Coordinates of C-alpha atoms in Angstrom, one line a residue:
X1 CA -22.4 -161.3 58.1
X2 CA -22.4 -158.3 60.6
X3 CA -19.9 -156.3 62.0
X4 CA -20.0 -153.8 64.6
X5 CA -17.7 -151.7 66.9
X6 CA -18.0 -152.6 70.8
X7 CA -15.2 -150.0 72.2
X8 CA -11.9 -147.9 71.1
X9 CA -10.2 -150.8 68.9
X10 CA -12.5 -153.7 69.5
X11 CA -15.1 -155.1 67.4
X12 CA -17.3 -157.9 67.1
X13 CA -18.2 -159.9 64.2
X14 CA -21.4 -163.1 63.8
X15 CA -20.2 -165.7 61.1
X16 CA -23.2 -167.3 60.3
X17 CA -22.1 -171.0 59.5
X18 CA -24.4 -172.8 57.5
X19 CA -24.9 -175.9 59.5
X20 CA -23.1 -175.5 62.7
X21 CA -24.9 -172.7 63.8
X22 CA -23.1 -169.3 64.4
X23 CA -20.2 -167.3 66.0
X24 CA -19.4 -164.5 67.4
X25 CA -16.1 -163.9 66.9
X26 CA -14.3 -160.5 69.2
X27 CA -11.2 -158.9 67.8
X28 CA -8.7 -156.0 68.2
X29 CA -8.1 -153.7 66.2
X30 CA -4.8 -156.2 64.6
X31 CA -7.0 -158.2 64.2
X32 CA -5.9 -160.6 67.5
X33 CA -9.5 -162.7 68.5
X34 CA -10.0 -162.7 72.1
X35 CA -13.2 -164.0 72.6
X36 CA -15.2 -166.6 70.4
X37 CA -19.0 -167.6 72.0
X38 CA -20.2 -170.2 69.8
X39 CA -24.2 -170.1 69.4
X40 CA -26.5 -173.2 68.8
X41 CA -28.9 -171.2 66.7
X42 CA -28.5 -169.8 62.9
X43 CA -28.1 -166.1 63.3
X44 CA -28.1 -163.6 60.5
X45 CA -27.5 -160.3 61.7
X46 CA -26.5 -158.6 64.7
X47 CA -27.5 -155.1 66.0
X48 CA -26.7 -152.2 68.9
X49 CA -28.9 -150.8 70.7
X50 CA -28.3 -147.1 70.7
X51 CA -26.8 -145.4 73.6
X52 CA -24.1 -148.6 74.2
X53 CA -27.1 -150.8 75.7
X54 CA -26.4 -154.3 74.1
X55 CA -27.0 -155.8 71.2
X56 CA -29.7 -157.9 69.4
X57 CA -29.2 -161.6 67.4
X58 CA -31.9 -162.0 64.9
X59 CA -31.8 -165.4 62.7
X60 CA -33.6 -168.2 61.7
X61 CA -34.6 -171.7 63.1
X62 CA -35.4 -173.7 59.8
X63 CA -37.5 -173.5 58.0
X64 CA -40.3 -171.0 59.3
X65 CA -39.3 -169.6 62.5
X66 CA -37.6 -166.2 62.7
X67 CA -36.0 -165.9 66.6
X68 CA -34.3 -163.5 68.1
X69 CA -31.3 -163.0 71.7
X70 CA -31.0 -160.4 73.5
X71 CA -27.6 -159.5 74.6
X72 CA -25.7 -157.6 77.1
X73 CA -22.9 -155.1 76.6
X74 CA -19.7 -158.3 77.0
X75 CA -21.9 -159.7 74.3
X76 CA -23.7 -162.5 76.3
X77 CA -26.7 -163.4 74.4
X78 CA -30.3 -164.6 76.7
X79 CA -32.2 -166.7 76.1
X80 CA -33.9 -167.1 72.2
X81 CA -37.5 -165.6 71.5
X82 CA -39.2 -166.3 68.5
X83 CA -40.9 -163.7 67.1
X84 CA -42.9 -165.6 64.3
X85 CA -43.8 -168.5 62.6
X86 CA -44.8 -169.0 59.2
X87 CA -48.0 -169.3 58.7
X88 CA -49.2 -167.0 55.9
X89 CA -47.0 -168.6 53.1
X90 CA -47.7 -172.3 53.1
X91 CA -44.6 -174.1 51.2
X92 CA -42.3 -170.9 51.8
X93 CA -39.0 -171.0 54.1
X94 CA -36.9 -168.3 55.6
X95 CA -33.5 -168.1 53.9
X96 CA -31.7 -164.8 55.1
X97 CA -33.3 -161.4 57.3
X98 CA -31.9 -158.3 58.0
X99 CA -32.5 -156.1 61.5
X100 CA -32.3 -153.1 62.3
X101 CA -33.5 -151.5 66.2
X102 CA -35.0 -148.0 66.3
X103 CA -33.8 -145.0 67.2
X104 CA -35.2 -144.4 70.4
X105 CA -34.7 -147.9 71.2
X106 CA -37.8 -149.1 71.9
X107 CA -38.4 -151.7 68.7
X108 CA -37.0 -154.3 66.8
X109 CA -37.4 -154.4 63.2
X110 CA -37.0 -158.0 61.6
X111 CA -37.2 -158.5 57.8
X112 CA -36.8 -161.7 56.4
X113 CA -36.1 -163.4 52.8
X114 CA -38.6 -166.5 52.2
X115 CA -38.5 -168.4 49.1
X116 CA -40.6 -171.6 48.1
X117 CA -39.8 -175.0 45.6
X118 CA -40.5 -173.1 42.6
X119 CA -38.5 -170.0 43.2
X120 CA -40.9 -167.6 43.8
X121 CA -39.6 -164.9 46.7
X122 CA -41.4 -162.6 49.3
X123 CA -40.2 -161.2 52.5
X124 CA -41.9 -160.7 55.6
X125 CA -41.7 -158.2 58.5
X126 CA -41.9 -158.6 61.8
X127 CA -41.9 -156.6 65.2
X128 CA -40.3 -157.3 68.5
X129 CA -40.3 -155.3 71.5
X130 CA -36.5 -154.5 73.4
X131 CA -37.0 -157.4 75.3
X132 CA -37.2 -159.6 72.0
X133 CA -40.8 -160.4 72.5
X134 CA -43.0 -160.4 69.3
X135 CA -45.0 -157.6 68.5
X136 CA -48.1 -159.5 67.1
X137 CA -48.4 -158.6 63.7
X138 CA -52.0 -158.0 62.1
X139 CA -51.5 -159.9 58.5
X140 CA -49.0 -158.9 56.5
X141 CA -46.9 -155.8 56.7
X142 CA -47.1 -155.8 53.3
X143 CA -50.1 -156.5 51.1
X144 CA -48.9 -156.3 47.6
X145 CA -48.9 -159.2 45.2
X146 CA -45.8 -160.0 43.3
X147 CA -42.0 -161.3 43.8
X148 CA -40.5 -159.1 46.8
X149 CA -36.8 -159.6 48.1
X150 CA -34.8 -157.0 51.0
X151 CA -31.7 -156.4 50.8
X152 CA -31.6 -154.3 53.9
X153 CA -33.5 -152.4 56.7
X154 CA -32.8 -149.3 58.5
X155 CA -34.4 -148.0 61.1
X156 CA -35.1 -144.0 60.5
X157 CA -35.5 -140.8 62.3
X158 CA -39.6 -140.4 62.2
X159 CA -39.3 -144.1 64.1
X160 CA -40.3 -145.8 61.2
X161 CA -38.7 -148.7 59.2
X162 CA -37.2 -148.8 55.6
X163 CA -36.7 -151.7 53.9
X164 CA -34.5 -151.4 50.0
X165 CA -34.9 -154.5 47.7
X166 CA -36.7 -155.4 44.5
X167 CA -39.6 -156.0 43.2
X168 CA -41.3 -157.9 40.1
X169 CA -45.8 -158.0 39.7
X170 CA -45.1 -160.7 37.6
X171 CA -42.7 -163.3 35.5
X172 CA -43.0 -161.0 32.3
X173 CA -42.9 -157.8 34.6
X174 CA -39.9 -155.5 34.8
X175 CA -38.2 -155.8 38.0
X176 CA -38.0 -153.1 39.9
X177 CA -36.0 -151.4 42.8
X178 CA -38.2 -151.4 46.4
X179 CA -38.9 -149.1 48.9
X180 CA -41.0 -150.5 51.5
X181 CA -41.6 -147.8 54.5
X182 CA -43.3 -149.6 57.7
X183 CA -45.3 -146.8 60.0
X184 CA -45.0 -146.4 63.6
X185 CA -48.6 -148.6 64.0
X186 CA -47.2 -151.3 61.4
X187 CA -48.2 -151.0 58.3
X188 CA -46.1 -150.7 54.7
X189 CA -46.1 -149.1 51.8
X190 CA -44.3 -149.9 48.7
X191 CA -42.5 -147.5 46.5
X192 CA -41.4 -149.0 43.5
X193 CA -38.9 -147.3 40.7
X194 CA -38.9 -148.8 37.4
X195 CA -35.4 -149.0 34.9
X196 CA -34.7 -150.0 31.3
X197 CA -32.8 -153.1 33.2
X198 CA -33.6 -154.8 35.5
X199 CA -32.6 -152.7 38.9
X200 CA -32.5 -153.6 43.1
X201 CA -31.5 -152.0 45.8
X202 CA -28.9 -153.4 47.7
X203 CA -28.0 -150.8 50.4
X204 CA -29.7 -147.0 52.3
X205 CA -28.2 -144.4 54.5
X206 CA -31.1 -142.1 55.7
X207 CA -29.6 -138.2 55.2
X208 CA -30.2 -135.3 57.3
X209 CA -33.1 -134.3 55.4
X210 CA -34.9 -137.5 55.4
X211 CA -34.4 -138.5 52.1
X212 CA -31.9 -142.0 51.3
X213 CA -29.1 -142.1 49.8
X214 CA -29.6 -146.2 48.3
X215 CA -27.1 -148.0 46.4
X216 CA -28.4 -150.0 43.8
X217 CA -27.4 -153.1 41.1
X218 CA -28.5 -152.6 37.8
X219 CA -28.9 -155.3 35.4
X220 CA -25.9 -154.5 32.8
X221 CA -27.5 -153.5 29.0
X222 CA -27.0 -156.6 26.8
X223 CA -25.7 -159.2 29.5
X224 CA -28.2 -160.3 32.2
X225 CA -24.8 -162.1 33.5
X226 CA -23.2 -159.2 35.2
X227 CA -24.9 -156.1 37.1
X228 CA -23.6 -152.3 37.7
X229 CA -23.6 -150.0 40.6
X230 CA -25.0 -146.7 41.2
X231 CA -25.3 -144.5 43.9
X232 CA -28.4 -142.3 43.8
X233 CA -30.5 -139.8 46.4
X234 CA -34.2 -140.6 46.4
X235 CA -37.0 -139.2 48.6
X236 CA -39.6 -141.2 51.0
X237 CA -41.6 -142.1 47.7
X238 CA -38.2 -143.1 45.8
X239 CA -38.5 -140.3 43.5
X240 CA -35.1 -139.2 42.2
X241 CA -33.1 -136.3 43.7
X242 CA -30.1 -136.1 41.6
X243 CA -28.9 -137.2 38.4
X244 CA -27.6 -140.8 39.7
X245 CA -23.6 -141.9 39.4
X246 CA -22.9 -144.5 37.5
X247 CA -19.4 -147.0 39.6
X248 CA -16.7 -148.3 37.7
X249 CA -17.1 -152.3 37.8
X250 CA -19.1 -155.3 37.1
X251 CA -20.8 -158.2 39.4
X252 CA -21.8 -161.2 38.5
X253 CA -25.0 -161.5 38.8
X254 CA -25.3 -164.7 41.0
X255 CA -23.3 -163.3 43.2
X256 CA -24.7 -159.8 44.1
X257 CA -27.7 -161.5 46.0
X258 CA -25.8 -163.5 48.8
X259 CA -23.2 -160.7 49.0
X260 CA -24.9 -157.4 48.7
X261 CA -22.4 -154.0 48.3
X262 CA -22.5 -152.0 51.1
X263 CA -22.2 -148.6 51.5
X264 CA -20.9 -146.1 55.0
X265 CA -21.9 -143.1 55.5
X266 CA -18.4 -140.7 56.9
X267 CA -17.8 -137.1 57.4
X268 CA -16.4 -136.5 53.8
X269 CA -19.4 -138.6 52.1
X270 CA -19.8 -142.3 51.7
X271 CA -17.1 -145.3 51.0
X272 CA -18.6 -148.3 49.1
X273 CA -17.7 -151.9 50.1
X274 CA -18.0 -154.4 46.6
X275 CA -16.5 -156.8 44.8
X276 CA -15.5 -156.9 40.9
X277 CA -15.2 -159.3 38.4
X278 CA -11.8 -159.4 36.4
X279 CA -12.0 -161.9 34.3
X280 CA -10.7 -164.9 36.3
X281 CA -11.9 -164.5 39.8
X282 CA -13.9 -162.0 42.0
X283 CA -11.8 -159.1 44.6
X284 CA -13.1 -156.8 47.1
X285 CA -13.7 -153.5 45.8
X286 CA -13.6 -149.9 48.0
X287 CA -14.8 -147.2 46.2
X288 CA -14.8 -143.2 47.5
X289 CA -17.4 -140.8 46.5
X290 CA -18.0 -136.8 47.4
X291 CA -20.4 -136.0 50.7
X292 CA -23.0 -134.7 47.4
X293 CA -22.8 -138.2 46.5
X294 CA -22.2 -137.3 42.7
X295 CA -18.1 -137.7 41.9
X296 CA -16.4 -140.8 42.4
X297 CA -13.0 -139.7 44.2
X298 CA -11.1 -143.3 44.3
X299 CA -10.9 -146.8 43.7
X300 CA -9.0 -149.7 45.5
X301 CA -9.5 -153.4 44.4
X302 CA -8.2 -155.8 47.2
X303 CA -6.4 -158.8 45.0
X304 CA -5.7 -162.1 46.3
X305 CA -5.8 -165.6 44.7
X306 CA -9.7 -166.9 44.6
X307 CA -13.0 -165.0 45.0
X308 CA -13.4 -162.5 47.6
X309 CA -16.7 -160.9 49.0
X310 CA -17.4 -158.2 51.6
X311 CA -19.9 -157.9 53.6
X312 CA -19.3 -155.2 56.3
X313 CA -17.5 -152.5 56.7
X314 CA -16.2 -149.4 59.4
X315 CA -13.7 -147.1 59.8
X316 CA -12.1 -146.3 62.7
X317 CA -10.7 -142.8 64.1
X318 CA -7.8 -142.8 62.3
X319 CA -9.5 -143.2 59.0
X320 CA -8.2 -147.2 58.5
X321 CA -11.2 -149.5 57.7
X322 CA -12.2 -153.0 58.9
X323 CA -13.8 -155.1 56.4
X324 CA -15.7 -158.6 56.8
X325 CA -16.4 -160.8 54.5
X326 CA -16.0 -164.5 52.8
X327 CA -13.0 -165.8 50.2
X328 CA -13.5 -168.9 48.5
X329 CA -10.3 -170.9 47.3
X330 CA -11.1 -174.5 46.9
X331 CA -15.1 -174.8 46.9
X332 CA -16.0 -173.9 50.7
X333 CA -16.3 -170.4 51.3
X334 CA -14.2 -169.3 54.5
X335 CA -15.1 -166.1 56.7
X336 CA -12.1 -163.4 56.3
X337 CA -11.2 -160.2 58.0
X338 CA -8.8 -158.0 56.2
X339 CA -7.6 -154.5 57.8
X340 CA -6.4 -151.6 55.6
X341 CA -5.1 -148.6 56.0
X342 CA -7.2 -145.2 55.2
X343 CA -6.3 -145.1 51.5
X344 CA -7.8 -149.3 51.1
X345 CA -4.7 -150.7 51.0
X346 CA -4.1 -154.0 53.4
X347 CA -0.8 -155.5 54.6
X348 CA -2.2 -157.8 56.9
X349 CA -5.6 -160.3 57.0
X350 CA -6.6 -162.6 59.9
X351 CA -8.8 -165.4 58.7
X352 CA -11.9 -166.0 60.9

């Protein structure tokens, strides 16, 4: 689920495991574990504090309660905090979050997926301070009615929180791409954009400028079945900044929800981590675009027998890239780690 770096050549991973609990699984840059720490609790995603100053577990103890660990820099987690419990949505439960910790390190930003027996979604944003105590939230961050679901949160450089996802008013309502902003006192704002098809963000890189550069799923014209990428600059407001690029590729539509693409910000612009349909099975997908984020420069598909998903991505120095995600081969999905080179192309893959 989360991947980050932890020195030169090492890295940690969390491999959320459905009903064991989770992992944290430590690796070198071959890809050689040397330190697994098995937690109790369901954790989702994993965070750094800036400035090298540990880390931060945020998950989810079923069905309403949204916890969090704080961990030191060798990645030993404290004890668990939780930071809320449902009790504005009667008959909803918690089914993934994202979290993000801000800039100058003094919050932590917790948004969460919640769905109930009829399928009808909302999300709901929560507050801790560095010490993983909750910051007790005044009603809902956001008070908007209608079908909400995050597919990510950043924190940004004005110390507020963004959260990208969709959102729908209604059943018979478009659905719509989301920008939720949270202020520095708490509250949110929604900033919807509305497409012929069906469209959700899945991904946001805050630029220099302090608009987002947010990668987004659009329903494909004529087959709700699959969706397509695009890559498009947007401002605080999501108002367009650029004619938007259309990527090379189709999703199935079931699948873009649990596995989101990605997308990393480098030097020379952005590298995209998704997966394809090709008929038969699902691969992992790197794509290249231009620092204008406007030409698509390369593609590299990562084929293997079965379905493969990523779901994190970095680059090291030298330009290779370590990738995280799940393959699925007889029925059970199976956490994977694959290692390429700098041009996406892999010789070697530890499973995890």
């Amino acid at each position: 689920k989360s991947l980050l770096q932890t020195g030169d050549g090492q890295y940690a991973a969390l491999i959320h495991e459905q009903k064991t609990g989770s992992t944290i699984v430590m690796f070198d840059r071959k890809g050689d574990r040397f330190t697994e720490k098995k937690l109790n609790s369901s954790m989702f995603d994993m965070v750094a504090f800036p400035g090298n100053k540990g880390y931060v577990l945020a998950g989810i103890n079923h069905p309403g309660d949204l916890i969090v660990q704080v961990a030191d820099k060798k990645m030993n987690p404290g004890n668990t905090s939780m930071v809320y419990s449902n009790v504005y949505d009667p008959g909803y439960h918690f089914t993934n979050l994202h979290a993000a910790v801000s800039l100058n390190c003094d919050e932590i930003g917790i948004v969460a997926n919640m769905v109930n027996d009829a399928g009808d979604c909302n999300i709901w944003f929560q507050k801790a301070d560095i010490s993983g105590k909750p910051v007790v939230a005044r009603g809902k961050t956001f008070k908007y009615v209608g079908f909400k679901t995050a597919s990510q949160l950043i924190a940004t450089q004005s110390g507020e929180f963004a959260v990208i996802g969709g959102y729908q008013q209604d059943m018979s309502s478009p659905g719509e791409m989301m920008l939720g902003m949270v202020g520095t006192d708490g509250t949110g704002k929604i900033h919807p954009m509305r497409a012929r098809q069906k469209l959700t963000g899945c991904d946001i890189v805050e630029m220099p400028s302090g608009n987002f550069e947010v990668l987004a799923a659009r329903e494909s014209p004529g087959n709700p079945d699959f969706h397509e990428l695009s890559l498009k600059l947007v401002d605080r407001e999501i108002n367009p900044m650029n004619c938007e690029i259309d990527l090379v590729g189709l999703m199935r539509s079931s699948d873009f929800n649990m596995f989101p693409p990605r997308v990393l910000e480098t030097e020379e612009g952005f590298i995209l981590l998704s997966h394809v349909y090709n008929g038969t099975d699902r691969d992992i997908a790197l794509l290249w675009i231009d620092k204008g984020g406007s030409i698509l420069l390369r593609k590299e598909e990562i084929k293997r027998p079965g379905d493969q998903f990523g779901t994190a991505l970095l680059r090291e120095s030298d330009g290779s890239l370590v990738i995280t995600g799940a393959e699925r081969t007889s029925g059970d999905l199976d956490a994977i780690l694959i290692k390429t080179d700098r041009t996406g192309r892999y010789s070697e893959q530890t499973n995890n």
